Amino acid sequence: MSIRNPSLSALAALAVVLGGVSVAMIFFVAPEDADQGLSQKIFYVHVPIALTAYLCFGIGAWKAFRLLLTRGERYDLESYTGIHQGTIFGALTLVTGSIWAKASWGVWWTWSSNQLVLFLVLFLFYCAYFMLRFSVESGPRRERISAVYALFGLALIPVSFFAIRLASDFIHPTVFTREGPQMTDSMFAAFCASWAAITLLAYVMYRTELAGKRTDLNLRELREALVR
Amino acid sequence: MSAPLIRADALEKRYGTRAVLRDVSFGVEPGGVLVVTGPNGSGKTTLLRLLVGLAAPSRGSLEIAVDRRRIGFVGHESLVYRDLTALENLDLYGRLYRVGERRERIGMLLERFGLWEARRLRVSAYSRGMTQRLALCRALLHQPELVVLDEPHSALDTEGAALLDEELTTLAAAGDHTLVVATHEPGRLAALTTGRLALGVA
Amino acid sequence: MSAPLIRADALEKRYGTRAVLRDVSFGVEPGGVLVVTGPNGSGKTTLLRLLVGLAAPSRGSLEIAVDRRRIGFVGHESLVYRDLTALENLDLYGRLYRVGERRERIGMLLERFGLWEARRLRVSAYSRGMTQRLALCRALLHQPELVVLDEPHSALDTEGAALLDEELTTLAAAGDHTLVVATHEPGRLAALTTGRLALGVA
Amino acid sequence: MSAYLGDVAALARKDLRLELRARDTLPAMVLFVVATLVVFHFALPGGASDDAAYGLLWVALVFTALLGLGRSWVPEGESGALDGLVLATSDRSAIWLGKVLATLAFLGAAEIVALPAFALFFAPLDGPALAGVALASVGICAVGSLVSAMAAAARGREVLLPLLFLPLAIPLVVGGVGSSVSPEPATYLAFLGLYDAVFAILSWAAFEYVVTE
Amino acid sequence: MSAYLGDVAALARKDLRLELRARDTLPAMVLFVVATLVVFHFALPGGASDDAAYGLLWVALVFTALLGLGRSWVPEGESGALDGLVLATSDRSAIWLGKVLATLAFLGAAEIVALPAFALFFAPLDGPALAGVALASVGICAVGSLVSAMAAAARGREVLLPLLFLPLAIPLVVGGVGSSVSPEPATYLAFLGLYDAVFAILSWAAFEYVVTE
Ligand code: HEM
Ligand SMILES: Nc1ncnc2c1ncn2[C@@H]1O[C@H](COP(=O)(O)OP(=O)(O)OP(=O)(O)O)[C@@H](O)[C@H]1O
Ligand SMILES: Nc1ncnc2c1ncn2[C@@H]1O[C@H](COP(=O)(O)OP(=O)(O)OP(=O)(O)O)[C@@H](O)[C@H]1O
Ligand SMILES: [Mg+2]
Ligand SMILES: [Mg+2]
C-alpha cells in the first residue's frame, strides 16, 4: 500500500533510461526526413503517444467490463485511472499533432481531416466521462454508470473509425498499411524504442496514480475512524 | 426451526466515507414480523432499501430467500406516477407483477383503502394521506411474501391507521407473509412483533 | 375581547368543479391556538395554504391581520433547496426575512433541533425526519407572529416530537404568537388548544 | 418472451398516455424543429446548396431529439417511480425498451411534420434519405434512452445529457448526411444499420447496470 | 431599494452556489460548445456560406439558452422552495430578477467560450454581431426566466417551456441574425434594444401573477 514501491521505482528508472536511448536514436540513428526536415522528428513522439492513448482507453474499458462482471470495487479506480491516463495522452496527442500541423501544414488545426475530428470526438467523449463521474453521487451506482459509459467508448472507437472512412478524404498520413510500416529499418527501430519508452512511462504513471488514489482513500477512512 | 428468510451479517453501508449502518446483524424467520426502530437519521430507511434491493451494502452479507418480485415495498416516496390516475398506476404495476384477475384485485384494494371514489383522479391532486394509501395498495397488489414498510402509518388519519393495523394483523396471521416495518410507534404493532431491531446513530 | 387575527367567512375552495372546502367559517384570536383536524382528503392542507397566501379562495372572505412576511409555515414539503446545505438554506431565508443576528439565531435553532452536526450536509442526504426538523427551523427562523403548521409531528422520532411539543408550548405561553396546526393527533396539543376546527370530507 | 413484450408494451403505453394527458413533449419538439427550419430559411440565402440544407436538417433532428430525450425520464423521477419499476420488472431491460419505443414515437411524430416541411422549403428527400432518417432515429432513441437514464441519476442533468449524447450521435450524423447526399447511399445505410445493431445490443445489455446498485 | 437589491443578490448568489457546487458548469459549457461545433462540422460540408454559419450560431445559442432555462427553476420545484421564496420576499419580482442575473451569467459564460470558437472555426464576428448577441442574451434571459417560471408552475416543466419560449424568441433570432449579416445592423440593434426594454418591463411586472394564485 505504500507509494514507495521498489519495483515501481525500478520501472520508472527503466522508463527514463529507455527514454534517453530513444531520444538518442531519434536524433542520431534515424535519418532526417527529406521533405519535412527536423519537424518530422515529432513523428517519434506523436504516434506512440497516440497509440498509448488508445491503449489506456482500452484498459479503462477492460477494467470497466471486469467491474460489471464481478462487482469488484477496485476495478472502478483502475478503470478511472486508465481513462484518466488516456485523456492525458490524448491531450498530448492533440498538442504534438497541432505542433506538427503548424510546422508542416501551416495551421494549428484543420477540420478538413476527418481523422483528426474523429480523435477530437473521442477526446470529447472521455471528457464527458469525467463530467458524468463528478456529477453522480459516489457509490456503487456511480461505479456502474461510469463503467457502462467507458464500455460505450470502446464501441465508439471502431464505429467512428468506420464513419471516418466513409466520410473519406485523408490529409492525415497513414504509415501502418496492410503492407507493413512504410519506413526504413532505422526509423522503425527508433520508433519502437520511443514507443516502448512511452508505453512504459504510461504504465508507471498509471500505477503511481492508482497508488496515490488508494492511499488517499485509506487515509480518509482512517481519519473518519479516528474522528469517532 | 425453519431456515431464516432474511439473514443479515455484519452489514455496513457507507456514503462516501460516512458510515450510516455499521455492523448490523439479524435474522427473520418466515412468517415473522421484524420491527425496526431508531431515532431520526439512524439508518432505518437505508436498511430497508438494502433489504428490497434498491441499494447494495458496502460490506457484510445479506441473504434474502425470496424472489425479488415477491417483495412489496412502501418507502418515503410513493413510487407511483404523479400524472397518472390511481387506477392507471395500479393497472401498470398489476401488469408488471402479472397479477391474476387484476381488475378485481385492484378494485378490492382501492375499496378497502378508501380510494375508490378518487380512483380516476391524478395522483398529483391527491392529499398526502391519499397518496400514502395508494402506496400501500401498490405494495400489497401482488400479494407479496415479504412486505417491507417504511413508516407506513405516516400521513394516515386515525381511521386509515386502524385500517392498516388490521391489514397487517391479517397478513401476519395468515402465516405466509413476512413483515419488516420501520416505525417510530412500535407500540402499534406490539401484538404482532416477533423480532425487534433498534438502530442507534452510527 | 381583542379583534380576531384571522377571520374566515363561508370560505370555499374548488378545483375545477370539485369543491374541496365548502362553507368554512372560523376566527382565531391573537395568541390563540387553532387545531385543525379531519380525515385524509378533508382539506386541511388546502385550508392552511389559503391562510398563508399560497392559494386563493374560490369564494368567501378571509381576513388576516398579520403582515404576510410575519407568517411561518411548515407544509408537506420542506420548502428548502435539496442541493444546498442546511446552513446555506437558513442563511438564504435569514437574508430574505432580514433576520437580525442571523448567524446566532440559525446556530441556536440548528442546535435546538439536533441538526448542528449535519449542518454542512446537503439536504438531499438528509433522512426524512432530519428534513422535517429543518423545515421547522426554517419556519421559526424569523420569529413569526402567526405560525401555520401542517402535520408538524410527522416523520419525527419520539424525542423530536417531544421537542416540538415543548417548542409549541413555549410559543403559546409567550402570548404574542398565534398558532394554527393541522394534525391527526389533536391529543398532543390538548393543553394549548384554544380553538378547534374539524373538517369533514366535502 | 411474450411476457417480456407485454411489459414493454405496458411501459410504452404508459408514456404515451402521460404525453397525451400533459402534452408537454411532442408539441415542443415539433415547434423546435419547425422554428429551427424557419431560422435556417432566413439564414440560408437563396443560393446555398442543397447539401448545406441536408446538413441543417440533421442538425435540427439531432437537437430536437435531444429535447425529447431530456424530458424522457422526468416522470420516473418525480415520486421515485423508477424504483418502483426496478422492483416490479423481472428483466429491467424492458424498462429501457419501453422508453425507446415511446421516444421513437415522439421523434417519429416530429419528423412527420418536419420532413414534408423540409422538402417543401429546402430540398427534395428521396428514398435513401428517408431510410437514413428512419435508421438514425432508431439509433438516436436507443442510445439516447440509455444515456438520458444515466444523466437522470446525476446532478445538472440538463447540461450533462448533450455532453454524453452528442459524441455518440456524431456517427449517426455522418451516416445520415451521407445517405441524403452521397450518390451511393447503400454504404451509409449499411453503416447506420450496423451502428443501430451494435449500440442497441450494448444499451439493452447495459441498462440493468444503470438503474441498480 | 437597497433591501430589494439585497434580496436579488442573495437569490442570484444562491443559484451560482448551486451551480458551482456541481463545479463543472463552465467546463461542461466548453465541452458542449465544442461538441456542437463538431456536429455542425459534419453537417455543413466545406462549401456552405458564412450566412448559413451565422444561422447555425444562432440556433446553437437559442438551444443553449433553452437548455439553461429548462434547468433554471428545477431547484425551486424540488421541495417546494418556490413557495418558500414567495412567502419570504416582500417584492416577488426580486425572485425573477435574481434568476435573470443567474441565467445571464451562465449564458454569458457559454458565449465567452462559443463566440471565439465560432470566429476561429467558421466566420468572423464584428462589433455589431457581438452587440447583437449581447442584446439578444438579455432579452432571452428576461423573457425566458418568466416563461420558464410559468412552465414550472404548470406540470411538465422543461418542455412546455420551448412551446412558450420559442415564439417569443423568434424576433430575437431574426434581430440577431440580421445584426450579424445585414450591411446595416443599426436598425436590427435598435430593434433588439426595444424588444429588451419592452419585454423586461413586462416580465418584471408580470412575475408576481405567475407565482401566486
Ligand atoms: C492536431 C493534429 C493531429 C492529431 C489530433 C493527430 C492524431 C493522431 C492519432 C490519434 C494518431 C494515431 C493513429 C491513427 O489514428 O492512425 C496519429 C498518427 C499519426 N499522425 Fe497524427 N495527428 C495530428 C497531426 C498530424 C500531423 C500534422 C502529421 C504529419 C504531417 C501527423 C502524422 C501522423 C502519422 C504519420 C501517424 C501514424 C499513422 C499510422 O498509424 O499509420 N499527425 N495522429
Ligand atoms: N446520499 C447520502 N449521503 C450521505 N449521507 C446520507 C445519504 N443518504 C442518507 N444519509 C445519511 O444516512 C443517515 C441515515 O438515513 P436514513 O434515511 O436511513 O435514516 P432513518 O433512520 O430512515 O431516519 P428517519 O427516521 O428520519 O426517516 C442519515 O444520517 C443521513 O444523513
Ligand atoms: N389540484 C387539485 N385538483 C383536484 N383536487 C385536488 C387538488 N389538490 C387537492 N385536491 C383534493 O382536495 C382534497 C383535500 O386535499 P388536502 O390535501 O387539503 O387534504 P388534507 O386534509 O390535507 O389530507 P391529508 O390528511 O391526507 O393530508 C382532496 O380530496 C384532494 O384530492
Ligand atoms: Mg427514514
Ligand atoms: Mg394534508
PDB file of C-alpha atoms in Angstrom, chain C residues 13 49 52 54-56 68-69 73 77-85 88 91-93 95-98 122, chain E residues 3-4 7 10-11 13-14 17-18 21 75-81 83-90 92 213:
ATOM      1  CA  LYS C  13     -62.187  26.300  -2.485  1.00  0.00           C
ATOM      2  CA  ARG C  49     -52.355  27.138   2.097  1.00  0.00           C
ATOM      3  CA  VAL C  52     -50.551  31.649   4.336  1.00  0.00           C
ATOM      4  CA  LEU C  54     -50.145  30.275  -1.288  1.00  0.00           C
ATOM      5  CA  ALA C  55     -53.629  29.755  -2.694  1.00  0.00           C
ATOM      6  CA  ALA C  56     -56.658  31.965  -3.078  1.00  0.00           C
ATOM      7  CA  ARG C  68     -47.562  38.211   5.087  1.00  0.00           C
ATOM      8  CA  ARG C  69     -43.884  38.022   5.979  1.00  0.00           C
ATOM      9  CA  PHE C  73     -45.243  27.913   7.502  1.00  0.00           C
ATOM     10  CA  GLU C  77     -42.903  19.719   1.559  1.00  0.00           C
ATOM     11  CA  SER C  78     -39.824  21.141   3.214  1.00  0.00           C
ATOM     12  CA  LEU C  79     -39.617  24.341   1.086  1.00  0.00           C
ATOM     13  CA  VAL C  80     -35.831  24.233   1.122  1.00  0.00           C
ATOM     14  CA  TYR C  81     -33.267  23.640  -1.618  1.00  0.00           C
ATOM     15  CA  ARG C  82     -32.260  19.993  -1.726  1.00  0.00           C
ATOM     16  CA  ASP C  83     -28.800  20.713  -3.062  1.00  0.00           C
ATOM     17  CA  LEU C  84     -27.893  23.354  -0.520  1.00  0.00           C
ATOM     18  CA  THR C  85     -26.764  22.538   2.983  1.00  0.00           C
ATOM     19  CA  GLU C  88     -26.924  27.690   3.335  1.00  0.00           C
ATOM     20  CA  ASP C  91     -28.814  31.734   5.605  1.00  0.00           C
ATOM     21  CA  LEU C  92     -30.753  32.451   2.416  1.00  0.00           C
ATOM     22  CA  TYR C  93     -34.077  32.594   4.243  1.00  0.00           C
ATOM     23  CA  ARG C  95     -31.442  37.246   4.481  1.00  0.00           C
ATOM     24  CA  LEU C  96     -34.823  37.324   2.762  1.00  0.00           C
ATOM     25  CA  TYR C  97     -36.620  37.681   6.098  1.00  0.00           C
ATOM     26  CA  ARG C  98     -33.954  40.178   7.243  1.00  0.00           C
ATOM     27  CA  ARG C 122     -26.741  18.734   1.651  1.00  0.00           C
TER      28      ARG C 122
ATOM     29  CA  ALA E   3     -33.124  45.865   0.553  1.00  0.00           C
ATOM     30  CA  TYR E   4     -34.626  44.873  -2.791  1.00  0.00           C
ATOM     31  CA  ASP E   7     -32.744  40.096  -1.987  1.00  0.00           C
ATOM     32  CA  ALA E  10     -28.909  36.724  -2.223  1.00  0.00           C
ATOM     33  CA  LEU E  11     -31.093  34.863  -4.708  1.00  0.00           C
ATOM     34  CA  ARG E  13     -25.791  34.059  -5.323  1.00  0.00           C
ATOM     35  CA  LYS E  14     -27.788  31.017  -4.277  1.00  0.00           C
ATOM     36  CA  ARG E  17     -23.675  28.409  -5.451  1.00  0.00           C
ATOM     37  CA  LEU E  18     -25.971  25.593  -6.562  1.00  0.00           C
ATOM     38  CA  ARG E  21     -21.439  23.035  -6.168  1.00  0.00           C
ATOM     39  CA  PRO E  75     -34.118  23.566  -7.798  1.00  0.00           C
ATOM     40  CA  GLU E  76     -37.130  25.656  -6.793  1.00  0.00           C
ATOM     41  CA  GLY E  77     -39.501  22.881  -7.790  1.00  0.00           C
ATOM     42  CA  GLU E  78     -37.837  20.019  -5.993  1.00  0.00           C
ATOM     43  CA  SER E  79     -39.098  20.549  -2.474  1.00  0.00           C
ATOM     44  CA  GLY E  80     -41.459  23.430  -2.971  1.00  0.00           C
ATOM     45  CA  ALA E  81     -38.717  26.009  -2.412  1.00  0.00           C
ATOM     46  CA  ASP E  83     -43.397  28.515  -2.276  1.00  0.00           C
ATOM     47  CA  GLY E  84     -40.839  29.316   0.393  1.00  0.00           C
ATOM     48  CA  LEU E  85     -39.471  32.231  -1.623  1.00  0.00           C
ATOM     49  CA  VAL E  86     -42.945  33.530  -2.422  1.00  0.00           C
ATOM     50  CA  LEU E  87     -43.649  33.619   1.310  1.00  0.00           C
ATOM     51  CA  ALA E  88     -40.328  35.201   2.217  1.00  0.00           C
ATOM     52  CA  THR E  89     -39.820  38.004  -0.302  1.00  0.00           C
ATOM     53  CA  SER E  90     -41.549  41.321   0.137  1.00  0.00           C
ATOM     54  CA  ARG E  92     -41.725  38.870  -5.669  1.00  0.00           C
ATOM     55  CA  GLU E 213     -52.739  32.355  -7.281  1.00  0.00           C
TER      56      GLU E 213
END
